[in-house]
Amino acid sequence: ITLQELHKNLNDPELYLAERSLIININHIKRIVESRIYMTDGYELVIGKNNLADLKQYLNQYWSSLT
């Protein structure tokens, strides 16, 4: 099973497929600075500019749906 298939099977809106090899739990994002994503557990992730723009759009849509 690929990570993309796993992500699809999990069907959890809090999990975001940021790269082919990276699923992010958006509840654990502490901050985003340029192309770096700082997680609450201390991890620092780097993703490409296009994927970062997609993530920011996804976050805005997700958070808007909560209100």
PDB file of C-alpha atoms in Angstrom, residues 26-65:
ATOM      1  CA  ILE A  26      -2.608  19.574  11.016  1.00  0.00           C
ATOM      2  CA  ASN A  27      -3.534  19.742  14.705  1.00  0.00           C
ATOM      3  CA  HIS A  28       0.170  19.468  15.526  1.00  0.00           C
ATOM      4  CA  ILE A  29       1.390  22.355  13.368  1.00  0.00           C
ATOM      5  CA  LYS A  30       2.900  24.969  15.657  1.00  0.00           C
ATOM      6  CA  ARG A  31       3.835  27.504  12.989  1.00  0.00           C
ATOM      7  CA  ILE A  32       4.843  27.866   9.359  1.00  0.00           C
ATOM      8  CA  VAL A  33       7.779  30.048   8.354  1.00  0.00           C
ATOM      9  CA  GLU A  34       8.609  30.220   4.660  1.00  0.00           C
ATOM     10  CA  SER A  35       8.821  26.566   3.529  1.00  0.00           C
ATOM     11  CA  ARG A  36       9.384  25.192   7.045  1.00  0.00           C
ATOM     12  CA  ILE A  37       6.647  23.664   9.145  1.00  0.00           C
ATOM     13  CA  TYR A  38       7.347  23.543  12.866  1.00  0.00           C
ATOM     14  CA  MET A  39       5.472  20.822  14.705  1.00  0.00           C
ATOM     15  CA  THR A  40       4.448  20.790  18.371  1.00  0.00           C
ATOM     16  CA  ASP A  41       6.726  17.808  19.055  1.00  0.00           C
ATOM     17  CA  GLY A  42       9.808  19.733  17.887  1.00  0.00           C
ATOM     18  CA  TYR A  43      10.056  18.272  14.394  1.00  0.00           C
ATOM     19  CA  GLU A  44      10.801  20.668  11.567  1.00  0.00           C
ATOM     20  CA  LEU A  45       9.521  19.736   8.112  1.00  0.00           C
ATOM     21  CA  VAL A  46      10.448  21.300   4.791  1.00  0.00           C
ATOM     22  CA  ILE A  47       8.088  21.092   1.833  1.00  0.00           C
ATOM     23  CA  GLY A  48       8.124  22.582  -1.647  1.00  0.00           C
ATOM     24  CA  LYS A  49       6.581  25.957  -2.430  1.00  0.00           C
ATOM     25  CA  ASN A  50       3.669  24.523  -4.424  1.00  0.00           C
ATOM     26  CA  ASN A  51       2.847  22.019  -1.704  1.00  0.00           C
ATOM     27  CA  LEU A  52       3.138  24.754   0.915  1.00  0.00           C
ATOM     28  CA  ALA A  53       0.652  26.939  -0.952  1.00  0.00           C
ATOM     29  CA  ASP A  54      -1.733  23.973  -1.183  1.00  0.00           C
ATOM     30  CA  LEU A  55      -1.316  23.280   2.552  1.00  0.00           C
ATOM     31  CA  LYS A  56      -2.072  26.894   3.475  1.00  0.00           C
ATOM     32  CA  GLN A  57      -5.198  26.830   1.313  1.00  0.00           C
ATOM     33  CA  TYR A  58      -6.268  23.546   2.909  1.00  0.00           C
ATOM     34  CA  LEU A  59      -5.715  24.944   6.405  1.00  0.00           C
ATOM     35  CA  ASN A  60      -7.823  28.017   5.620  1.00  0.00           C
ATOM     36  CA  GLN A  61     -10.657  25.848   4.289  1.00  0.00           C
ATOM     37  CA  TYR A  62     -10.421  23.436   7.213  1.00  0.00           C
ATOM     38  CA  TRP A  63     -10.450  26.148   9.864  1.00  0.00           C
ATOM     39  CA  SER A  64     -13.266  28.015   8.103  1.00  0.00           C
ATOM     40  CA  SER A  65     -15.382  24.869   8.203  1.00  0.00           C
TER      41      SER A  65
END
